PDB file of C-alpha atoms in Angstrom:
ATOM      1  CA  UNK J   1     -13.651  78.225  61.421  1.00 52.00           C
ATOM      2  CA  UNK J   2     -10.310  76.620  61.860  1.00 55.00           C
ATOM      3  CA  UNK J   3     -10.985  76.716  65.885  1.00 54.00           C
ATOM      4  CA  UNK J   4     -14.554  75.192  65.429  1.00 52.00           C
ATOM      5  CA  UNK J   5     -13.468  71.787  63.555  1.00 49.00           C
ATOM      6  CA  UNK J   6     -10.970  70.877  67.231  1.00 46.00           C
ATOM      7  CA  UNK J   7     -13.199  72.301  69.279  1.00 43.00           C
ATOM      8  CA  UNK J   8     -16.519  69.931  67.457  1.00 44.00           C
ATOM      9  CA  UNK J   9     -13.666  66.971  67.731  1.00 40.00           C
ATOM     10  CA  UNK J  10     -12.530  67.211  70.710  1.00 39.00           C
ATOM     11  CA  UNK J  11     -16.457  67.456  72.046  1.00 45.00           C
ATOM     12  CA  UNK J  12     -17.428  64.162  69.663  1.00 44.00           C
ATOM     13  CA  UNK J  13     -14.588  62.128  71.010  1.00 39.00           C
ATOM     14  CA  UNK J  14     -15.297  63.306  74.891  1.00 43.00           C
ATOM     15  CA  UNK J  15     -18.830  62.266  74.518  1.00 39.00           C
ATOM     16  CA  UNK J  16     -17.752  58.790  72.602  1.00 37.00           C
ATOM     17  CA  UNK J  17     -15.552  58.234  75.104  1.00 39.00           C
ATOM     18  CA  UNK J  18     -17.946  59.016  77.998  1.00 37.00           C
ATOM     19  CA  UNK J  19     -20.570  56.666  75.655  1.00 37.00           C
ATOM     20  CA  UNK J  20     -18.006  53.753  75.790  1.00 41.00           C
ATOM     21  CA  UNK J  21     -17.542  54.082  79.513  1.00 40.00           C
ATOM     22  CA  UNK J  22     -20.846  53.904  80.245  1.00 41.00           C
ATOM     23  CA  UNK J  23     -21.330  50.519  78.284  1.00 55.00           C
ATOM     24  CA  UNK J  24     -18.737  48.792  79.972  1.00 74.00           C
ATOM     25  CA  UNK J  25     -19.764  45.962  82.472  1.00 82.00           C
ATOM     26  CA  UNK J  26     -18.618  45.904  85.937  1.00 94.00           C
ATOM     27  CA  UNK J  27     -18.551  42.560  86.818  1.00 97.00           C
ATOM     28  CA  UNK J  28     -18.606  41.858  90.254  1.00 96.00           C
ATOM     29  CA  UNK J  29     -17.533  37.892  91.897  1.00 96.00           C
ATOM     30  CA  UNK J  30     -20.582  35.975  92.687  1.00 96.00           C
ATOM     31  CA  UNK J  31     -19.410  32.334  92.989  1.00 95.00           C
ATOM     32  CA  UNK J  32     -16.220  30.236  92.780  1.00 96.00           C
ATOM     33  CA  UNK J  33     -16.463  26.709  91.407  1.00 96.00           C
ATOM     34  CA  UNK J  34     -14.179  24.150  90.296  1.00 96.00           C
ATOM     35  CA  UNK J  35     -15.869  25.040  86.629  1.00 96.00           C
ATOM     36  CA  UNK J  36     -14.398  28.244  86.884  1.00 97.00           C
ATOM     37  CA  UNK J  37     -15.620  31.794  88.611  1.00 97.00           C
ATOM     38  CA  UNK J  38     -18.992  33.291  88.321  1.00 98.00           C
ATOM     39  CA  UNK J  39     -19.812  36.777  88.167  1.00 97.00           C
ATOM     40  CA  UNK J  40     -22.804  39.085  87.606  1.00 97.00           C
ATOM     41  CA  UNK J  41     -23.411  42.793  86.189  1.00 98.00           C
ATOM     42  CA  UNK J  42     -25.170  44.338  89.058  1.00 97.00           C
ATOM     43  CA  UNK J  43     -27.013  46.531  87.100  1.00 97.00           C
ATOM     44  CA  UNK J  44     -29.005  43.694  85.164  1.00 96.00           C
ATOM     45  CA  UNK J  45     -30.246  41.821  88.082  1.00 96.00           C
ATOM     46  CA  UNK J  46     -33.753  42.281  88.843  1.00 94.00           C
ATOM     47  CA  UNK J  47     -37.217  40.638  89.854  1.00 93.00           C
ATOM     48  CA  UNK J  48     -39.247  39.212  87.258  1.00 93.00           C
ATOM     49  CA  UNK J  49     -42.952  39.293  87.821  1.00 91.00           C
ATOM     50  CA  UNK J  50     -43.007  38.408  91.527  1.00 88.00           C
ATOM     51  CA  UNK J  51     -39.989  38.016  94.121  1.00 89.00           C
ATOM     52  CA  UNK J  52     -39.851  34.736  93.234  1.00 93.00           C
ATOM     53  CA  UNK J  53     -38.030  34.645  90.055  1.00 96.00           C
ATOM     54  CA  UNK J  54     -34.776  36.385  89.782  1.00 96.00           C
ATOM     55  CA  UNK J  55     -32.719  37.249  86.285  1.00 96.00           C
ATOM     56  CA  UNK J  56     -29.162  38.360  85.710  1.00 97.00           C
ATOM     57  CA  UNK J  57     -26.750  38.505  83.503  1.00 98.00           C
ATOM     58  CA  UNK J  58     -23.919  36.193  84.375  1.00 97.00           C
ATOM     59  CA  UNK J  59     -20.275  35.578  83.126  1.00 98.00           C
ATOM     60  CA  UNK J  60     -18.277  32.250  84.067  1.00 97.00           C
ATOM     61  CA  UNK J  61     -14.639  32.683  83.701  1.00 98.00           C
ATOM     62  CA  UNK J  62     -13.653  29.307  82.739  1.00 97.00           C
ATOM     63  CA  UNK J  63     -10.999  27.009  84.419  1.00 97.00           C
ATOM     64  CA  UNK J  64      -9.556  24.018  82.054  1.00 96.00           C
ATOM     65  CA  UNK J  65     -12.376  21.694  83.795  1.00 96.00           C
ATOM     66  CA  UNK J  66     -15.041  24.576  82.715  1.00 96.00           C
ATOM     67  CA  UNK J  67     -13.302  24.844  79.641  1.00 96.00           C
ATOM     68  CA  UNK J  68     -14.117  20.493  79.423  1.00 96.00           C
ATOM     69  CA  UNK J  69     -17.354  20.334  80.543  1.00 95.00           C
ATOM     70  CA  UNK J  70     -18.885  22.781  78.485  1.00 95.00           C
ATOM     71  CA  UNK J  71     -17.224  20.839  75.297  1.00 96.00           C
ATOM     72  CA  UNK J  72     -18.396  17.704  76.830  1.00 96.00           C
ATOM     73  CA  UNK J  73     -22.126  19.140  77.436  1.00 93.00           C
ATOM     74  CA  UNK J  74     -22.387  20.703  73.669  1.00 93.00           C
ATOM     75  CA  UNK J  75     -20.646  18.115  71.856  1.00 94.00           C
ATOM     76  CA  UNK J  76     -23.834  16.316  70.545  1.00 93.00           C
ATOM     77  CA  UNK J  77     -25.523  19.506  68.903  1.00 92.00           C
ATOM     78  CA  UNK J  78     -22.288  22.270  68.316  1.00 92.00           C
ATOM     79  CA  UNK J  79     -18.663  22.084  66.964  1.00 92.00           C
ATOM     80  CA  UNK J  80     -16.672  22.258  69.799  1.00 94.00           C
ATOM     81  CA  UNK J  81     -13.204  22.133  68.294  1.00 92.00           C
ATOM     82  CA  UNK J  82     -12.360  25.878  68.830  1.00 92.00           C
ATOM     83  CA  UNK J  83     -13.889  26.085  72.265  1.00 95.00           C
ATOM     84  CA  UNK J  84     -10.656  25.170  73.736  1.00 94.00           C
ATOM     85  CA  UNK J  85      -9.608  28.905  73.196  1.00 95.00           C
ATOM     86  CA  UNK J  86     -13.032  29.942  75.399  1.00 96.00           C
ATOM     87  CA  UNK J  87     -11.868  32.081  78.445  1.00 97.00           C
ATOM     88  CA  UNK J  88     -15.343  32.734  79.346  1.00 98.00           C
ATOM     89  CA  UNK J  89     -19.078  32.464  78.876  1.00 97.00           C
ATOM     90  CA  UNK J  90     -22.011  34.967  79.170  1.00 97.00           C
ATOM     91  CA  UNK J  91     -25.664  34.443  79.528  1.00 97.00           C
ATOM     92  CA  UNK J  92     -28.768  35.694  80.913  1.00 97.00           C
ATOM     93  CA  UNK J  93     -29.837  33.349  83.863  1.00 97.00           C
ATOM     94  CA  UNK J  94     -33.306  33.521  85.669  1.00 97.00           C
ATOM     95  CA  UNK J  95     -33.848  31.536  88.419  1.00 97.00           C
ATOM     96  CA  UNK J  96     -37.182  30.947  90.175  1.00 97.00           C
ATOM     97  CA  UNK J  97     -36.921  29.905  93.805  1.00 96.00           C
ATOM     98  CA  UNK J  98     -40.804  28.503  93.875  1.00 95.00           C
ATOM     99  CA  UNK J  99     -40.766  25.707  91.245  1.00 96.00           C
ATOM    100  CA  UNK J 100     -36.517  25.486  91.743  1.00 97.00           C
ATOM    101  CA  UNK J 101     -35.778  25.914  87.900  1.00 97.00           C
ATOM    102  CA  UNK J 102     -33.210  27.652  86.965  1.00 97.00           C
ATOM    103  CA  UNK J 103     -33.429  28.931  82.826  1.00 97.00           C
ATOM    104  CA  UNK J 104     -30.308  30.354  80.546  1.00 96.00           C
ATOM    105  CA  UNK J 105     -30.479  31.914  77.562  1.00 95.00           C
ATOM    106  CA  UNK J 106     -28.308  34.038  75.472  1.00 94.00           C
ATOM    107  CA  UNK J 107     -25.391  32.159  75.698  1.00 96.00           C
ATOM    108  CA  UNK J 108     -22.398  33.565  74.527  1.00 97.00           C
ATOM    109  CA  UNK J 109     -18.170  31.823  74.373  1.00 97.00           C
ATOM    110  CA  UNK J 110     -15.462  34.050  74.165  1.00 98.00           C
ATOM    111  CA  UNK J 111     -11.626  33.511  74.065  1.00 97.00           C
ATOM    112  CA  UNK J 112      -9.598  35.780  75.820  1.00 96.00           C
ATOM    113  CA  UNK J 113      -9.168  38.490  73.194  1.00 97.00           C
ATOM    114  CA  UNK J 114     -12.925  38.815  73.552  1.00 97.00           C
ATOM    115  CA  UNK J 115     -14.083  37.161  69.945  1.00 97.00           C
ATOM    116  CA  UNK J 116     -17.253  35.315  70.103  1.00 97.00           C
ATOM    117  CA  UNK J 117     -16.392  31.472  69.093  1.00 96.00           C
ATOM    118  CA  UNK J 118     -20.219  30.511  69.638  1.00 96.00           C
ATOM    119  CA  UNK J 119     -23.522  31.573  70.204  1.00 96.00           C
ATOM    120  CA  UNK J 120     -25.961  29.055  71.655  1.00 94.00           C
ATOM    121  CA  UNK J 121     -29.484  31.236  71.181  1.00 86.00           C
ATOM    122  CA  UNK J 122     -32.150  27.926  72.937  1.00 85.00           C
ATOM    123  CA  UNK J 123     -32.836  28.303  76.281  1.00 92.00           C
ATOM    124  CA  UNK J 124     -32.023  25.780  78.566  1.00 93.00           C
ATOM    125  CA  UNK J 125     -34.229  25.074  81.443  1.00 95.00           C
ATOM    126  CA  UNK J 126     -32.393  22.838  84.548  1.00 94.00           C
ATOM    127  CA  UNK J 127     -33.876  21.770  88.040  1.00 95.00           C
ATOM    128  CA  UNK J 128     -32.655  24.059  90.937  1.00 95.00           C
ATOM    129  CA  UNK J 129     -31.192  21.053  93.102  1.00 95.00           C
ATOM    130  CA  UNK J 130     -30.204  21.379  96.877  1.00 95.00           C
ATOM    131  CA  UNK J 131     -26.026  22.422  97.102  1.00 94.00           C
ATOM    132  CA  UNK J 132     -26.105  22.882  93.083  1.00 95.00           C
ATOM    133  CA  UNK J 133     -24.268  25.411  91.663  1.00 95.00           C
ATOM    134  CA  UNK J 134     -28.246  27.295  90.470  1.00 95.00           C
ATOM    135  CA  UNK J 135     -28.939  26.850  93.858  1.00 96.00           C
ATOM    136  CA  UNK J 136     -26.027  28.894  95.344  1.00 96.00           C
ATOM    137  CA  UNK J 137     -26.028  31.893  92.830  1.00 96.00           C
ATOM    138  CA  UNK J 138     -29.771  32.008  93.196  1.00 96.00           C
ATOM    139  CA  UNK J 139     -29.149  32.262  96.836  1.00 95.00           C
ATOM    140  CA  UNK J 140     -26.145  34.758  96.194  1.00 96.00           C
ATOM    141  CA  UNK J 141     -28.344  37.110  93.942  1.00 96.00           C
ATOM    142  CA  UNK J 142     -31.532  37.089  96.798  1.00 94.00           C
ATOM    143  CA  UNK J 143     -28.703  38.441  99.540  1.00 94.00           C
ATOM    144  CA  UNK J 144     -26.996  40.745  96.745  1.00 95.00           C
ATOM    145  CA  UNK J 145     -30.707  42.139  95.649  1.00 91.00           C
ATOM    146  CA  UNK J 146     -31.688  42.086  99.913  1.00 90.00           C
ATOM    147  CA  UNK J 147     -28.368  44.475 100.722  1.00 93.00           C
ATOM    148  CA  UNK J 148     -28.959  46.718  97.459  1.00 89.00           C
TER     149      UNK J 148
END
């Protein structure tokens, strides 16, 4: 009995270990910018509906200009003040390359010690413009999804 309680243990925490592993993200670089650098999970990008529209999950690593726009851009509808702890922002991005919109949603700020300072649930629908940042990690994931 004494042998079974380790043994049951040792099996749980292999498995919750092996659990956590899984979960984690591998980000991979996407995109440098003055905002700060992009990145995607490889394993959430996809087609939606037709090869024309294109979703991932995305994470911006912010620079101190990243960090300043972002306050700037939200400063009208959230409180800013602690965003200039944020280290980096998530969100789910879907781009479609016919009508050249780009949508976000899910957007998530994090400091660096990984606490969520704000989540900003509306979606945000921008025009795909030629040389724009959309533009380029649109362009980015259609290579990335063309090679994988």
């Amino acid at each position: 009995m004494k042998i079974r309680i380790p043994l049951f243990a040792a099996i749980f925490l292999f498995v919750l270990s092996a659990l956590a592993a899984a979960a984690a993200v591998n980000w991979q670089n996407a995109l440098s910018t003055a905002s700060g650098n992009y990145l995607f999970n490889p394993n959430s990008v996809h087609t939606v509906g037709t090869d024309d529209v294109i979703q991932a999950q995305l994470k911006l690593e912010l620079s101190a200009d990243g960090i300043q726009k972002l306050m700037e851009h939200y400063a009208d509808t959230q409180d800013t003040t602690s965003w200039t702890a944020a280290s980096y922002v998530t969100s789910i991005s879907r781009f479609n390359l016919k009508d050249r919109i780009t949508t976000v949603k899910d957007i998530y700020i994090y400091n660096a010690d990984d606490q969520l300072l704000a989540e900003i649930p509306e979606e945000q629908t921008m025009d795909m413009t030629a040389g724009s940042t959309q533009e380029k990690l649109a362009s980015f994931l259609v290579q990335w999804l063309y090679e994988n």
